[in-house]
Amino acid sequence: MTQKTAIYPGSFDPVTNGHLDIIDRGSKIFDRLIVTVLENPRKNAVFSTKERLDMLKLILEDYTNVEVDYYQGLLVDYAEQKKAQVIIKGLRAISDFEYEFQMAMINHKLNPSVETMFMMTNSKFSYLSSSIVKEVASYGGCIQGLVPDSLYDLILSKFQADIKCDTIL
Ligand code: PNS
């Protein structure tokens, strides 16, 4: 039987609990899941590529069928190289749909043998994005519950904000 491999691509700037939820669920469906940091030409990353990879590796070290990787180039070319049949994308809200639909269509045109599959976010993370995490942290707001606990220090050090968490999110 062919091994089913999926790619979960993103800029992960930084990885959030919403991403982690998709990775966790995806790892139970596919034999092999590759979480790949790619550059999004529409965004300027705040965290370096190494920082983004280090954060992912730290939180995913216990997943035996999940790998972390980086690629510069077209996602479908990468999927072909890795012999992946599926690209996983997470959807939070209708507002994500238009952009993700366009991406799925262009990726299909570029390589019809790679299928895009969408997973709905867990409703408790429907408001969560990397941009929101950065905005909250930059003003010294509490990011507890938004990102894995083991990443607080790295994320906070980037913003040099004095963050106090006195509410449980
Ligand atoms: O987390 P993001 O920023 O929404 O991820 C977007 C990403 C990095 C997956 C997307 O920009 C991407 O696939 N970049 C690689 C270049 C590419 O293949 N683009 C799609 C065809 S134009």
PDB file of C-alpha atoms and ligand atoms in Angstrom:
ATOM      1  CA  MET A   1       0.000   0.000   0.000  1.00  0.00           C
ATOM      2  CA  THR A   2       1.317   3.456  -0.896  1.00  0.00           C
ATOM      3  CA  GLN A   3       2.343   5.627   2.014  1.00  0.00           C
ATOM      4  CA  LYS A   4       0.099   8.682   2.217  1.00  0.00           C
ATOM      5  CA  THR A   5       2.153  11.824   2.613  1.00  0.00           C
ATOM      6  CA  ALA A   6       0.775  15.309   3.198  1.00  0.00           C
ATOM      7  CA  ILE A   7       2.466  18.698   3.290  1.00  0.00           C
ATOM      8  CA  TYR A   8       1.221  21.333   5.733  1.00  0.00           C
ATOM      9  CA  PRO A   9       2.743  24.565   4.386  1.00  0.00           C
ATOM     10  CA  GLY A  10       2.786  27.989   5.940  1.00  0.00           C
ATOM     11  CA  SER A  11       4.870  30.926   6.965  1.00  0.00           C
ATOM     12  CA  PHE A  12       4.475  29.990  10.674  1.00  0.00           C
ATOM     13  CA  ASP A  13       5.543  33.468  11.808  1.00  0.00           C
ATOM     14  CA  PRO A  14       5.132  32.251  14.568  1.00  0.00           C
ATOM     15  CA  VAL A  15       3.412  28.851  14.809  1.00  0.00           C
ATOM     16  CA  THR A  16       0.216  29.130  16.886  1.00  0.00           C
ATOM     17  CA  ASN A  17      -1.995  26.706  18.799  1.00  0.00           C
ATOM     18  CA  GLY A  18      -4.322  26.835  15.781  1.00  0.00           C
ATOM     19  CA  HIS A  19      -1.554  25.483  13.535  1.00  0.00           C
ATOM     20  CA  LEU A  20      -0.659  22.888  16.153  1.00  0.00           C
ATOM     21  CA  ASP A  21      -4.255  21.682  16.247  1.00  0.00           C
ATOM     22  CA  ILE A  22      -4.261  21.144  12.462  1.00  0.00           C
ATOM     23  CA  ILE A  23      -0.878  19.363  12.643  1.00  0.00           C
ATOM     24  CA  ASP A  24      -2.085  17.108  15.448  1.00  0.00           C
ATOM     25  CA  ARG A  25      -5.239  16.126  13.570  1.00  0.00           C
ATOM     26  CA  GLY A  26      -3.413  15.795  10.232  1.00  0.00           C
ATOM     27  CA  SER A  27      -0.787  13.508  11.765  1.00  0.00           C
ATOM     28  CA  LYS A  28      -3.553  11.059  12.687  1.00  0.00           C
ATOM     29  CA  ILE A  29      -4.898  10.919   9.113  1.00  0.00           C
ATOM     30  CA  PHE A  30      -1.669  10.669   7.082  1.00  0.00           C
ATOM     31  CA  ASP A  31       1.234   8.233   7.393  1.00  0.00           C
ATOM     32  CA  ARG A  32       3.707  11.078   7.017  1.00  0.00           C
ATOM     33  CA  LEU A  33       3.105  14.790   7.535  1.00  0.00           C
ATOM     34  CA  ILE A  34       5.710  17.343   6.490  1.00  0.00           C
ATOM     35  CA  VAL A  35       5.302  20.775   8.055  1.00  0.00           C
ATOM     36  CA  THR A  36       7.101  23.107   5.683  1.00  0.00           C
ATOM     37  CA  VAL A  37       8.063  26.714   6.212  1.00  0.00           C
ATOM     38  CA  LEU A  38       7.672  28.567   2.931  1.00  0.00           C
ATOM     39  CA  GLU A  39       7.965  32.218   2.161  1.00  0.00           C
ATOM     40  CA  ASN A  40       4.750  34.115   1.548  1.00  0.00           C
ATOM     41  CA  PRO A  41       5.596  36.914  -0.902  1.00  0.00           C
ATOM     42  CA  ARG A  42       2.673  38.920   0.527  1.00  0.00           C
ATOM     43  CA  LYS A  43       4.196  39.058   4.025  1.00  0.00           C
ATOM     44  CA  ASN A  44       7.436  40.186   5.648  1.00  0.00           C
ATOM     45  CA  ALA A  45       8.375  37.684   8.315  1.00  0.00           C
ATOM     46  CA  VAL A  46       9.234  38.979  11.789  1.00  0.00           C
ATOM     47  CA  PHE A  47      10.942  35.741  12.861  1.00  0.00           C
ATOM     48  CA  SER A  48      13.931  34.449  10.914  1.00  0.00           C
ATOM     49  CA  THR A  49      13.652  31.199   9.001  1.00  0.00           C
ATOM     50  CA  LYS A  50      15.828  29.507  11.637  1.00  0.00           C
ATOM     51  CA  GLU A  51      13.642  30.790  14.477  1.00  0.00           C
ATOM     52  CA  ARG A  52      10.489  29.573  12.748  1.00  0.00           C
ATOM     53  CA  LEU A  53      12.036  26.135  12.118  1.00  0.00           C
ATOM     54  CA  ASP A  54      13.379  25.913  15.683  1.00  0.00           C
ATOM     55  CA  MET A  55       9.940  26.719  17.129  1.00  0.00           C
ATOM     56  CA  LEU A  56       8.279  24.028  14.997  1.00  0.00           C
ATOM     57  CA  LYS A  57      10.956  21.435  15.815  1.00  0.00           C
ATOM     58  CA  LEU A  58      10.624  22.141  19.529  1.00  0.00           C
ATOM     59  CA  ILE A  59       6.866  21.684  19.686  1.00  0.00           C
ATOM     60  CA  LEU A  60       6.751  18.720  17.285  1.00  0.00           C
ATOM     61  CA  GLU A  61       9.617  16.603  18.642  1.00  0.00           C
ATOM     62  CA  ASP A  62       7.252  13.976  20.075  1.00  0.00           C
ATOM     63  CA  TYR A  63       5.415  13.369  16.783  1.00  0.00           C
ATOM     64  CA  THR A  64       7.051  10.342  15.155  1.00  0.00           C
ATOM     65  CA  ASN A  65       5.412  10.805  11.725  1.00  0.00           C
ATOM     66  CA  VAL A  66       5.816  14.589  11.489  1.00  0.00           C
ATOM     67  CA  GLU A  67       8.843  16.245   9.879  1.00  0.00           C
ATOM     68  CA  VAL A  68       9.776  19.919   9.750  1.00  0.00           C
ATOM     69  CA  ASP A  69      11.341  21.387   6.641  1.00  0.00           C
ATOM     70  CA  TYR A  70      11.987  24.608   4.713  1.00  0.00           C
ATOM     71  CA  TYR A  71      11.615  25.282   1.012  1.00  0.00           C
ATOM     72  CA  GLN A  72      12.075  28.264  -1.231  1.00  0.00           C
ATOM     73  CA  GLY A  73      10.036  27.972  -4.399  1.00  0.00           C
ATOM     74  CA  LEU A  74       6.687  26.722  -5.582  1.00  0.00           C
ATOM     75  CA  LEU A  75       4.743  24.594  -3.164  1.00  0.00           C
ATOM     76  CA  VAL A  76       3.642  22.122  -5.843  1.00  0.00           C
ATOM     77  CA  ASP A  77       7.255  21.544  -6.931  1.00  0.00           C
ATOM     78  CA  TYR A  78       8.136  20.795  -3.338  1.00  0.00           C
ATOM     79  CA  ALA A  79       5.159  18.420  -2.991  1.00  0.00           C
ATOM     80  CA  GLU A  80       6.301  16.573  -6.118  1.00  0.00           C
ATOM     81  CA  GLN A  81       9.873  16.274  -4.771  1.00  0.00           C
ATOM     82  CA  LYS A  82       8.563  14.842  -1.508  1.00  0.00           C
ATOM     83  CA  LYS A  83       6.137  12.489  -3.315  1.00  0.00           C
ATOM     84  CA  ALA A  84       3.282  14.032  -1.334  1.00  0.00           C
ATOM     85  CA  GLN A  85      -0.246  13.421  -2.606  1.00  0.00           C
ATOM     86  CA  VAL A  86      -1.910  16.101  -0.489  1.00  0.00           C
ATOM     87  CA  ILE A  87      -1.476  19.717   0.634  1.00  0.00           C
ATOM     88  CA  ILE A  88      -3.327  20.452   3.882  1.00  0.00           C
ATOM     89  CA  LYS A  89      -4.671  23.938   4.529  1.00  0.00           C
ATOM     90  CA  GLY A  90      -6.548  25.122   7.586  1.00  0.00           C
ATOM     91  CA  LEU A  91      -9.663  27.274   7.231  1.00  0.00           C
ATOM     92  CA  ARG A  92     -10.767  29.531  10.062  1.00  0.00           C
ATOM     93  CA  ALA A  93     -13.511  31.636   8.585  1.00  0.00           C
ATOM     94  CA  ILE A  94     -15.207  32.536   5.330  1.00  0.00           C
ATOM     95  CA  SER A  95     -12.685  35.365   5.034  1.00  0.00           C
ATOM     96  CA  ASP A  96      -9.907  32.775   4.530  1.00  0.00           C
ATOM     97  CA  PHE A  97     -11.818  31.074   1.763  1.00  0.00           C
ATOM     98  CA  GLU A  98     -11.300  33.416  -1.174  1.00  0.00           C
ATOM     99  CA  TYR A  99      -7.510  33.455  -0.874  1.00  0.00           C
ATOM    100  CA  GLU A 100      -7.245  29.729  -0.142  1.00  0.00           C
ATOM    101  CA  PHE A 101      -9.584  28.912  -3.030  1.00  0.00           C
ATOM    102  CA  GLN A 102      -7.357  30.905  -5.375  1.00  0.00           C
ATOM    103  CA  MET A 103      -4.244  29.126  -4.040  1.00  0.00           C
ATOM    104  CA  ALA A 104      -5.861  25.705  -4.421  1.00  0.00           C
ATOM    105  CA  MET A 105      -6.883  26.523  -8.002  1.00  0.00           C
ATOM    106  CA  ILE A 106      -3.451  27.780  -9.083  1.00  0.00           C
ATOM    107  CA  ASN A 107      -1.732  24.867  -7.365  1.00  0.00           C
ATOM    108  CA  HIS A 108      -4.075  22.473  -9.140  1.00  0.00           C
ATOM    109  CA  LYS A 109      -3.343  24.121 -12.478  1.00  0.00           C
ATOM    110  CA  LEU A 110       0.402  23.908 -11.857  1.00  0.00           C
ATOM    111  CA  ASN A 111       0.254  20.277 -10.765  1.00  0.00           C
ATOM    112  CA  PRO A 112      -3.110  18.459 -10.939  1.00  0.00           C
ATOM    113  CA  SER A 113      -1.702  15.361  -9.258  1.00  0.00           C
ATOM    114  CA  VAL A 114      -1.419  17.155  -5.909  1.00  0.00           C
ATOM    115  CA  GLU A 115      -4.728  17.515  -4.068  1.00  0.00           C
ATOM    116  CA  THR A 116      -5.473  20.378  -1.651  1.00  0.00           C
ATOM    117  CA  MET A 117      -7.510  19.334   1.378  1.00  0.00           C
ATOM    118  CA  PHE A 118      -9.014  21.797   3.829  1.00  0.00           C
ATOM    119  CA  MET A 119      -9.439  21.185   7.525  1.00  0.00           C
ATOM    120  CA  MET A 120     -11.728  23.429   9.533  1.00  0.00           C
ATOM    121  CA  THR A 121     -10.080  24.970  12.540  1.00  0.00           C
ATOM    122  CA  ASN A 122     -11.135  23.963  16.000  1.00  0.00           C
ATOM    123  CA  SER A 123     -13.726  26.628  16.878  1.00  0.00           C
ATOM    124  CA  LYS A 124     -11.734  27.709  19.932  1.00  0.00           C
ATOM    125  CA  PHE A 125      -8.967  28.902  17.600  1.00  0.00           C
ATOM    126  CA  SER A 126     -11.159  30.489  14.936  1.00  0.00           C
ATOM    127  CA  TYR A 127     -10.012  34.019  15.849  1.00  0.00           C
ATOM    128  CA  LEU A 128      -6.338  33.107  16.096  1.00  0.00           C
ATOM    129  CA  SER A 129      -3.611  34.008  13.611  1.00  0.00           C
ATOM    130  CA  SER A 130       0.138  34.609  13.671  1.00  0.00           C
ATOM    131  CA  SER A 131      -0.548  38.306  12.997  1.00  0.00           C
ATOM    132  CA  ILE A 132      -2.813  38.557  16.051  1.00  0.00           C
ATOM    133  CA  VAL A 133      -0.152  36.890  18.220  1.00  0.00           C
ATOM    134  CA  LYS A 134       2.470  39.397  17.010  1.00  0.00           C
ATOM    135  CA  GLU A 135       0.158  42.346  17.547  1.00  0.00           C
ATOM    136  CA  VAL A 136      -0.801  41.270  21.077  1.00  0.00           C
ATOM    137  CA  ALA A 137       2.839  40.548  22.018  1.00  0.00           C
ATOM    138  CA  SER A 138       4.088  43.823  20.549  1.00  0.00           C
ATOM    139  CA  TYR A 139       1.797  45.790  22.903  1.00  0.00           C
ATOM    140  CA  GLY A 140       2.690  43.658  25.907  1.00  0.00           C
ATOM    141  CA  GLY A 141      -0.560  41.670  25.933  1.00  0.00           C
ATOM    142  CA  CYS A 142      -0.772  38.133  27.244  1.00  0.00           C
ATOM    143  CA  ILE A 143      -0.257  35.413  24.617  1.00  0.00           C
ATOM    144  CA  GLN A 144      -1.065  32.563  26.970  1.00  0.00           C
ATOM    145  CA  GLY A 145      -3.265  30.006  25.213  1.00  0.00           C
ATOM    146  CA  LEU A 146      -2.453  31.434  21.783  1.00  0.00           C
ATOM    147  CA  VAL A 147       0.894  29.697  21.272  1.00  0.00           C
ATOM    148  CA  PRO A 148       2.468  26.608  22.861  1.00  0.00           C
ATOM    149  CA  ASP A 149       3.851  27.438  26.342  1.00  0.00           C
ATOM    150  CA  SER A 150       7.389  26.400  25.369  1.00  0.00           C
ATOM    151  CA  LEU A 151       7.523  29.254  22.830  1.00  0.00           C
ATOM    152  CA  TYR A 152       6.636  32.178  25.140  1.00  0.00           C
ATOM    153  CA  ASP A 153      10.212  33.185  25.868  1.00  0.00           C
ATOM    154  CA  LEU A 154      11.360  33.193  22.272  1.00  0.00           C
ATOM    155  CA  ILE A 155       8.321  35.127  21.097  1.00  0.00           C
ATOM    156  CA  LEU A 156       8.414  37.639  23.923  1.00  0.00           C
ATOM    157  CA  SER A 157      12.155  38.254  23.527  1.00  0.00           C
ATOM    158  CA  LYS A 158      11.453  39.371  19.963  1.00  0.00           C
ATOM    159  CA  PHE A 159       9.191  42.161  21.137  1.00  0.00           C
ATOM    160  CA  GLN A 160      11.017  43.045  24.352  1.00  0.00           C
ATOM    161  CA  ALA A 161       7.674  43.777  25.921  1.00  0.00           C
ATOM    162  CA  ASP A 162       7.003  43.371  29.616  1.00  0.00           C
ATOM    163  CA  ILE A 163       4.121  40.943  29.481  1.00  0.00           C
ATOM    164  CA  LYS A 164       1.971  40.101  32.425  1.00  0.00           C
ATOM    165  CA  CYS A 165      -0.630  37.392  32.237  1.00  0.00           C
ATOM    166  CA  ASP A 166      -3.233  37.801  34.923  1.00  0.00           C
ATOM    167  CA  THR A 167      -6.155  36.341  33.028  1.00  0.00           C
ATOM    168  CA  ILE A 168      -6.539  32.820  31.720  1.00  0.00           C
ATOM    169  CA  LEU A 169      -7.606  32.922  28.084  1.00  0.00           C
TER     170      LEU A 169
HETATM  171  O1  PNS B   1       0.854  30.820   6.398  1.00  0.00           O
HETATM  172  P1  PNS B   1       0.640  31.500   5.069  1.00  0.00           P
HETATM  173  O2  PNS B   1       1.421  32.790   5.010  1.00  0.00           O
HETATM  174  O3  PNS B   1      -0.812  31.698   4.738  1.00  0.00           O
HETATM  175  O4  PNS B   1       1.241  30.499   3.962  1.00  0.00           O
HETATM  176  C1  PNS B   1       1.192  30.829   2.593  1.00  0.00           C
HETATM  177  C2  PNS B   1       2.164  29.939   1.810  1.00  0.00           C
HETATM  178  C3  PNS B   1       3.596  30.134   2.340  1.00  0.00           C
HETATM  179  C4  PNS B   1       1.759  28.477   1.955  1.00  0.00           C
HETATM  180  C5  PNS B   1       2.079  30.382   0.303  1.00  0.00           C
HETATM  181  O5  PNS B   1       2.434  31.718   0.188  1.00  0.00           O
HETATM  182  C6  PNS B   1       2.955  29.513  -0.605  1.00  0.00           C
HETATM  183  O6  PNS B   1       2.557  28.430  -0.988  1.00  0.00           O
HETATM  184  N1  PNS B   1       4.166  30.034  -0.945  1.00  0.00           N
HETATM  185  C7  PNS B   1       5.092  29.340  -1.831  1.00  0.00           C
HETATM  186  C8  PNS B   1       4.980  29.868  -3.281  1.00  0.00           C
HETATM  187  C9  PNS B   1       3.782  29.230  -3.972  1.00  0.00           C
HETATM  188  O7  PNS B   1       3.818  28.062  -4.316  1.00  0.00           O
HETATM  189  N2  PNS B   1       2.678  29.988  -4.131  1.00  0.00           N
HETATM  190  C10 PNS B   1       1.438  29.473  -4.694  1.00  0.00           C
HETATM  191  C11 PNS B   1       1.359  29.525  -6.187  1.00  0.00           C
HETATM  192  S1  PNS B   1       1.486  31.167  -6.781  1.00  0.00           S
END
